[in-house]
mmCIF file of C-alpha atoms and ligand atoms in Angstrom:
data_model
loop_
_atom_site.group_PDB
_atom_site.id
_atom_site.type_symbol
_atom_site.label_atom_id
_atom_site.label_comp_id
_atom_site.label_asym_id
_atom_site.label_seq_id
_atom_site.Cartn_x
_atom_site.Cartn_y
_atom_site.Cartn_z
ATOM 1 C CA UNK A 1 75.731 141.316 166.313
ATOM 2 C CA UNK A 2 72.043 142.203 166.066
ATOM 3 C CA UNK A 3 69.986 142.086 163.453
ATOM 4 C CA UNK A 4 68.991 145.553 162.530
ATOM 5 C CA UNK A 5 65.172 144.823 160.817
ATOM 6 C CA UNK A 6 63.358 147.712 159.302
ATOM 7 C CA UNK A 7 59.449 146.180 158.786
ATOM 8 C CA UNK A 8 55.982 148.069 156.666
ATOM 9 C CA UNK A 9 52.415 147.248 158.302
ATOM 10 C CA UNK A 10 50.021 148.072 155.341
ATOM 11 C CA UNK A 11 47.267 146.445 157.809
ATOM 12 C CA UNK A 12 43.745 146.335 155.574
ATOM 13 C CA UNK A 13 45.524 148.251 152.756
ATOM 14 C CA UNK A 14 46.033 148.170 149.045
ATOM 15 C CA UNK A 15 45.302 146.195 146.105
ATOM 16 C CA UNK A 16 47.495 144.160 143.562
ATOM 17 C CA UNK A 17 47.428 147.512 141.353
ATOM 18 C CA UNK A 18 48.134 149.368 144.525
ATOM 19 C CA UNK A 19 50.926 146.879 146.057
ATOM 20 C CA UNK A 20 52.662 146.990 142.519
ATOM 21 C CA UNK A 21 52.657 150.762 142.415
ATOM 22 C CA UNK A 22 53.994 150.529 145.393
ATOM 23 C CA UNK A 23 56.693 147.947 144.557
ATOM 24 C CA UNK A 24 58.106 149.899 141.635
ATOM 25 C CA UNK A 25 58.326 152.988 143.518
ATOM 26 C CA UNK A 26 60.056 151.460 146.928
ATOM 27 C CA UNK A 27 62.438 148.912 144.857
ATOM 28 C CA UNK A 28 64.441 152.284 143.148
ATOM 29 C CA UNK A 29 64.556 154.547 146.307
ATOM 30 C CA UNK A 30 66.073 151.770 148.290
ATOM 31 C CA UNK A 31 69.692 152.038 148.527
ATOM 32 C CA UNK A 32 72.092 149.550 148.895
ATOM 33 C CA UNK A 33 71.466 148.005 152.140
ATOM 34 C CA UNK A 34 74.415 146.279 154.293
ATOM 35 C CA UNK A 35 73.898 142.765 155.263
ATOM 36 C CA UNK A 36 72.562 143.240 158.626
ATOM 37 C CA UNK A 37 69.616 145.240 158.005
ATOM 38 C CA UNK A 38 66.618 143.785 156.556
ATOM 39 C CA UNK A 39 63.746 145.250 155.299
ATOM 40 C CA UNK A 40 60.246 143.484 155.712
ATOM 41 C CA UNK A 41 56.842 143.936 153.904
ATOM 42 C CA UNK A 42 53.903 142.475 156.193
ATOM 43 C CA UNK A 43 51.249 142.966 153.750
ATOM 44 C CA UNK A 44 47.414 141.575 153.632
ATOM 45 C CA UNK A 45 46.880 137.854 152.529
ATOM 46 C CA UNK A 46 45.437 138.882 149.513
ATOM 47 C CA UNK A 47 48.687 140.498 148.012
ATOM 48 C CA UNK A 48 51.376 138.237 149.461
ATOM 49 C CA UNK A 49 51.063 136.021 146.148
ATOM 50 C CA UNK A 50 51.797 139.412 144.426
ATOM 51 C CA UNK A 51 54.638 141.194 146.017
ATOM 52 C CA UNK A 52 56.244 137.702 146.283
ATOM 53 C CA UNK A 53 56.466 137.376 142.829
ATOM 54 C CA UNK A 54 58.111 140.947 141.942
ATOM 55 C CA UNK A 55 60.365 140.454 145.014
ATOM 56 C CA UNK A 56 63.068 139.004 142.380
ATOM 57 C CA UNK A 57 64.580 137.698 144.815
ATOM 58 C CA UNK A 58 65.890 141.588 146.275
ATOM 59 C CA UNK A 59 66.763 142.318 150.146
ATOM 60 C CA UNK A 60 62.924 143.088 150.651
ATOM 61 C CA UNK A 61 61.524 140.161 152.549
ATOM 62 C CA UNK A 62 57.515 138.712 152.686
ATOM 63 C CA UNK A 63 55.817 139.095 155.485
ATOM 64 C CA UNK A 64 52.272 138.492 156.948
ATOM 65 C CA UNK A 65 49.881 139.803 159.613
ATOM 66 C CA UNK A 66 48.981 136.979 161.556
ATOM 67 C CA UNK A 67 48.749 133.440 161.090
ATOM 68 C CA UNK A 68 46.558 130.598 163.216
ATOM 69 C CA UNK A 69 48.429 127.873 165.260
ATOM 70 C CA UNK A 70 46.751 125.530 163.792
ATOM 71 C CA UNK A 71 48.186 123.621 160.798
ATOM 72 C CA UNK A 72 45.277 123.131 158.989
ATOM 73 C CA UNK A 73 41.346 122.643 159.887
ATOM 74 C CA UNK A 74 37.754 124.068 159.992
ATOM 75 C CA UNK A 75 38.517 127.189 160.772
ATOM 76 C CA UNK A 76 36.621 129.528 158.469
ATOM 77 C CA UNK A 77 38.440 132.872 157.551
ATOM 78 C CA UNK A 78 41.917 131.417 158.867
ATOM 79 C CA UNK A 79 45.038 131.175 157.485
ATOM 80 C CA UNK A 80 47.923 128.564 159.108
ATOM 81 C CA UNK A 81 51.687 128.857 159.276
ATOM 82 C CA UNK A 82 51.968 126.495 156.454
ATOM 83 C CA UNK A 83 49.772 127.948 154.059
ATOM 84 C CA UNK A 84 52.490 131.185 154.230
ATOM 85 C CA UNK A 85 55.835 129.468 154.242
ATOM 86 C CA UNK A 86 54.103 128.407 150.477
ATOM 87 C CA UNK A 87 53.699 131.306 149.855
ATOM 88 C CA UNK A 88 57.240 133.217 150.275
ATOM 89 C CA UNK A 89 56.506 134.226 153.555
ATOM 90 C CA UNK A 90 59.156 134.890 155.772
ATOM 91 C CA UNK A 91 57.879 137.110 158.542
ATOM 92 C CA UNK A 92 54.871 137.542 160.285
ATOM 93 C CA UNK A 93 53.003 139.450 162.779
ATOM 94 C CA UNK A 94 52.099 138.048 166.137
ATOM 95 C CA UNK A 95 49.947 139.325 168.748
ATOM 96 C CA UNK A 96 49.498 143.557 166.967
ATOM 97 C CA UNK A 97 47.785 145.394 169.145
ATOM 98 C CA UNK A 98 44.656 146.019 166.928
ATOM 99 C CA UNK A 99 43.989 142.497 166.872
ATOM 100 C CA UNK A 100 44.296 142.218 170.528
ATOM 101 C CA UNK A 101 41.676 145.081 171.322
ATOM 102 C CA UNK A 102 39.283 144.209 167.936
ATOM 103 C CA UNK A 103 39.902 140.500 167.980
ATOM 104 C CA UNK A 104 40.085 139.433 171.527
ATOM 105 C CA UNK A 105 43.208 138.053 170.927
ATOM 106 C CA UNK A 106 44.936 136.913 174.356
ATOM 107 C CA UNK A 107 48.205 136.256 175.545
ATOM 108 C CA UNK A 108 47.680 132.464 176.032
ATOM 109 C CA UNK A 109 46.954 132.461 171.179
ATOM 110 C CA UNK A 110 49.327 135.004 170.616
ATOM 111 C CA UNK A 111 51.927 131.974 172.514
ATOM 112 C CA UNK A 112 49.862 129.868 170.349
ATOM 113 C CA UNK A 113 50.915 131.479 167.190
ATOM 114 C CA UNK A 114 54.143 132.136 167.928
ATOM 115 C CA UNK A 115 54.691 128.615 168.144
ATOM 116 C CA UNK A 116 53.310 127.491 165.265
ATOM 117 C CA UNK A 117 55.253 130.515 163.803
ATOM 118 C CA UNK A 118 58.409 128.547 164.806
ATOM 119 C CA UNK A 119 57.131 125.602 164.004
ATOM 120 C CA UNK A 120 57.069 126.059 160.489
ATOM 121 C CA UNK A 121 60.327 128.111 160.542
ATOM 122 C CA UNK A 122 58.913 131.698 160.155
ATOM 123 C CA UNK A 123 60.237 134.297 162.209
ATOM 124 C CA UNK A 124 57.363 135.775 164.049
ATOM 125 C CA UNK A 125 57.510 139.897 165.452
ATOM 126 C CA UNK A 126 55.527 139.845 168.385
ATOM 127 C CA UNK A 127 54.224 143.190 169.220
ATOM 128 C CA UNK A 128 54.177 144.208 173.110
ATOM 129 C CA UNK A 129 53.207 147.472 174.917
ATOM 130 C CA UNK A 130 51.298 149.627 176.988
ATOM 131 C CA UNK A 131 48.220 151.730 176.512
ATOM 132 C CA UNK A 132 48.000 155.332 177.488
ATOM 133 C CA UNK A 133 46.215 154.604 180.991
ATOM 134 C CA UNK A 134 48.924 151.739 181.426
ATOM 135 C CA UNK A 135 51.523 154.363 181.247
ATOM 136 C CA UNK A 136 49.927 157.175 182.912
ATOM 137 C CA UNK A 137 49.257 154.776 185.872
ATOM 138 C CA UNK A 138 53.082 153.679 185.848
ATOM 139 C CA UNK A 139 52.604 150.518 185.171
ATOM 140 C CA UNK A 140 54.057 149.925 181.112
ATOM 141 C CA UNK A 141 56.835 147.927 183.139
ATOM 142 C CA UNK A 142 54.226 145.798 185.011
ATOM 143 C CA UNK A 143 51.877 145.156 181.894
ATOM 144 C CA UNK A 144 54.940 144.730 179.332
ATOM 145 C CA UNK A 145 56.481 141.454 181.882
ATOM 146 C CA UNK A 146 53.220 140.167 182.400
ATOM 147 C CA UNK A 147 52.869 139.986 178.391
ATOM 148 C CA UNK A 148 55.721 138.661 177.888
ATOM 149 C CA UNK A 149 55.661 136.254 180.267
ATOM 150 C CA UNK A 150 52.840 134.272 178.698
ATOM 151 C CA UNK A 151 53.762 135.242 175.070
ATOM 152 C CA UNK A 152 56.882 133.921 174.886
ATOM 153 C CA UNK A 153 55.961 130.267 177.290
ATOM 154 C CA UNK A 154 58.452 127.565 175.035
ATOM 155 C CA UNK A 155 59.073 129.914 172.554
ATOM 156 C CA UNK A 156 62.354 129.914 170.870
ATOM 157 C CA UNK A 157 64.364 132.843 171.879
ATOM 158 C CA UNK A 158 66.525 132.243 168.630
ATOM 159 C CA UNK A 159 64.154 132.547 165.721
ATOM 160 C CA UNK A 160 62.169 135.850 167.578
ATOM 161 C CA UNK A 161 61.783 139.448 166.577
ATOM 162 C CA UNK A 162 60.387 142.104 169.366
ATOM 163 C CA UNK A 163 58.692 144.704 168.473
ATOM 164 C CA UNK A 164 57.474 147.312 171.459
ATOM 165 C CA UNK A 165 54.813 149.324 170.186
ATOM 166 C CA UNK A 166 53.006 151.513 172.760
ATOM 167 C CA UNK A 167 49.541 151.549 171.926
ATOM 168 C CA UNK A 168 49.038 155.016 172.426
ATOM 169 C CA UNK A 169 51.266 155.895 169.837
ATOM 170 C CA UNK A 170 50.299 154.088 167.194
ATOM 171 C CA UNK A 171 48.549 155.827 164.738
ATOM 172 C CA UNK A 172 48.586 158.812 166.586
ATOM 173 C CA UNK A 173 51.177 160.840 165.519
ATOM 174 C CA UNK A 174 52.784 160.674 169.341
ATOM 175 C CA UNK A 175 55.552 159.200 169.629
ATOM 176 C CA UNK A 176 57.229 157.856 171.809
ATOM 177 C CA UNK A 177 60.433 160.159 173.151
ATOM 178 C CA UNK A 178 63.618 158.150 171.149
ATOM 179 C CA UNK A 179 64.633 157.603 174.684
ATOM 180 C CA UNK A 180 62.133 156.695 177.020
ATOM 181 C CA UNK A 181 61.302 154.379 173.858
ATOM 182 C CA UNK A 182 64.837 153.236 174.163
ATOM 183 C CA UNK A 183 64.862 152.475 177.676
ATOM 184 C CA UNK A 184 61.489 150.215 177.719
ATOM 185 C CA UNK A 185 63.535 148.284 175.194
ATOM 186 C CA UNK A 186 66.292 147.746 177.842
ATOM 187 C CA UNK A 187 63.535 146.728 179.829
ATOM 188 C CA UNK A 188 62.484 144.432 177.535
ATOM 189 C CA UNK A 189 66.118 143.175 176.590
ATOM 190 C CA UNK A 190 66.441 142.643 180.454
ATOM 191 C CA UNK A 191 63.755 140.068 180.266
ATOM 192 C CA UNK A 192 65.196 137.685 177.596
ATOM 193 C CA UNK A 193 66.753 134.354 177.850
ATOM 194 C CA UNK A 194 68.466 135.693 174.651
ATOM 195 C CA UNK A 195 70.189 138.965 174.761
ATOM 196 C CA UNK A 196 70.772 139.170 171.151
ATOM 197 C CA UNK A 197 67.179 139.323 169.828
ATOM 198 C CA UNK A 198 66.280 142.152 167.713
ATOM 199 C CA UNK A 199 64.028 144.134 168.977
ATOM 200 C CA UNK A 200 62.407 147.051 167.406
ATOM 201 C CA UNK A 201 59.870 150.376 168.233
ATOM 202 C CA UNK A 202 56.414 150.994 166.764
ATOM 203 C CA UNK A 203 53.996 154.112 166.976
ATOM 204 C CA UNK A 204 54.133 156.988 164.595
ATOM 205 C CA UNK A 205 57.469 156.282 162.569
ATOM 206 C CA UNK A 206 57.851 158.936 160.443
ATOM 207 C CA UNK A 207 60.626 160.541 157.907
ATOM 208 C CA UNK A 208 61.797 162.880 160.543
ATOM 209 C CA UNK A 209 61.571 161.111 163.557
ATOM 210 C CA UNK A 210 63.333 157.915 162.071
ATOM 211 C CA UNK A 211 67.244 158.955 162.372
ATOM 212 C CA UNK A 212 67.074 160.018 166.333
ATOM 213 C CA UNK A 213 65.083 156.726 166.800
ATOM 214 C CA UNK A 214 67.541 154.583 165.516
ATOM 215 C CA UNK A 215 70.511 156.231 167.201
ATOM 216 C CA UNK A 216 69.212 154.916 170.346
ATOM 217 C CA UNK A 217 71.329 151.604 171.328
ATOM 218 C CA UNK A 218 68.381 149.489 171.933
ATOM 219 C CA UNK A 219 65.937 150.043 169.124
ATOM 220 C CA UNK A 220 67.086 147.225 166.669
ATOM 221 C CA UNK A 221 64.544 148.565 163.762
ATOM 222 C CA UNK A 222 61.374 149.778 163.412
ATOM 223 C CA UNK A 223 58.009 148.800 162.589
ATOM 224 C CA UNK A 224 56.169 151.273 160.821
ATOM 225 C CA UNK A 225 52.477 151.572 160.072
ATOM 226 C CA UNK A 226 51.114 154.344 158.240
ATOM 227 C CA UNK A 227 54.490 155.967 156.954
ATOM 228 C CA UNK A 228 55.101 152.397 155.063
ATOM 229 C CA UNK A 229 51.934 153.167 152.625
ATOM 230 C CA UNK A 230 53.877 155.470 150.970
ATOM 231 C CA UNK A 231 56.821 154.267 148.862
ATOM 232 C CA UNK A 232 58.792 157.271 148.777
ATOM 233 C CA UNK A 233 58.734 157.534 152.646
ATOM 234 C CA UNK A 234 59.192 153.862 153.810
ATOM 235 C CA UNK A 235 61.907 154.013 151.673
ATOM 236 C CA UNK A 236 63.265 157.213 153.630
ATOM 237 C CA UNK A 237 62.677 155.081 156.965
ATOM 238 C CA UNK A 238 65.095 152.516 155.816
ATOM 239 C CA UNK A 239 67.660 154.712 154.247
ATOM 240 C CA UNK A 240 67.767 156.331 157.491
ATOM 241 C CA UNK A 241 71.084 158.130 158.495
HETATM 242 P P1 LIG B 1 51.608 153.838 162.294
HETATM 243 O O1 LIG B 1 51.605 152.117 163.481
HETATM 244 O O2 LIG B 1 52.908 153.789 162.145
HETATM 245 O O3 LIG B 1 50.706 154.341 161.890
HETATM 246 O O4 LIG B 1 51.484 154.068 163.904
HETATM 247 C C1 LIG B 1 52.233 151.235 163.900
HETATM 248 C C2 LIG B 1 51.894 149.637 163.841
HETATM 249 O O5 LIG B 1 50.572 149.314 164.427
HETATM 250 O O6 LIG B 1 53.147 148.951 163.458
#
């Protein structure tokens, strides 16, 4: 049985005060989650500690937004898997399109980060997806297969989450039609050695489209940016019906 994972990606938002305010409201709005549904908050490094302390062993898991591939060393500004694990992190986003686009991350370094996360027992959430131009020129399949080939080299598929995030749908309000997301996710699954990997959809997920997205048989959860910043809207997404 594939695990359902609803993850929020706060990106570069929220101070400690705002994180605490979020948690207070969010926790009060959560329905009892079934054992198979996991909720993850991927927060900035600067609030990992305070969020970790305020989860109180509940059902919410802590996630980071990036990881360096070395355990320690002279890498100014970077954070290692050991450091993340030390602070209570269980999940880490790897290869988000914003990292690839603005910070020059390549499939090769994405692969190194995935391996580093698994080495210390973290579960990586690998993001893949095509640009608008690639989609318009019918290259979606090719782009995703190429990403997976390099990204997943030697990666343990028993401890992995994949997020299909079409870049044209991220932060644009333009959601990929649930049926289209479903078929691209089916394609991703067909490329995997382990068909039980949880595969999420990400890109302008909101309270008003979550129910339809989650009805799709291949979609095992969502990775939510903008709508995860507001506790009421993120709770509505987690409590999808
Ligand atoms: P969005 O972001 O929900 O704001 O489109 C999704 C993501 O970047 O993971």
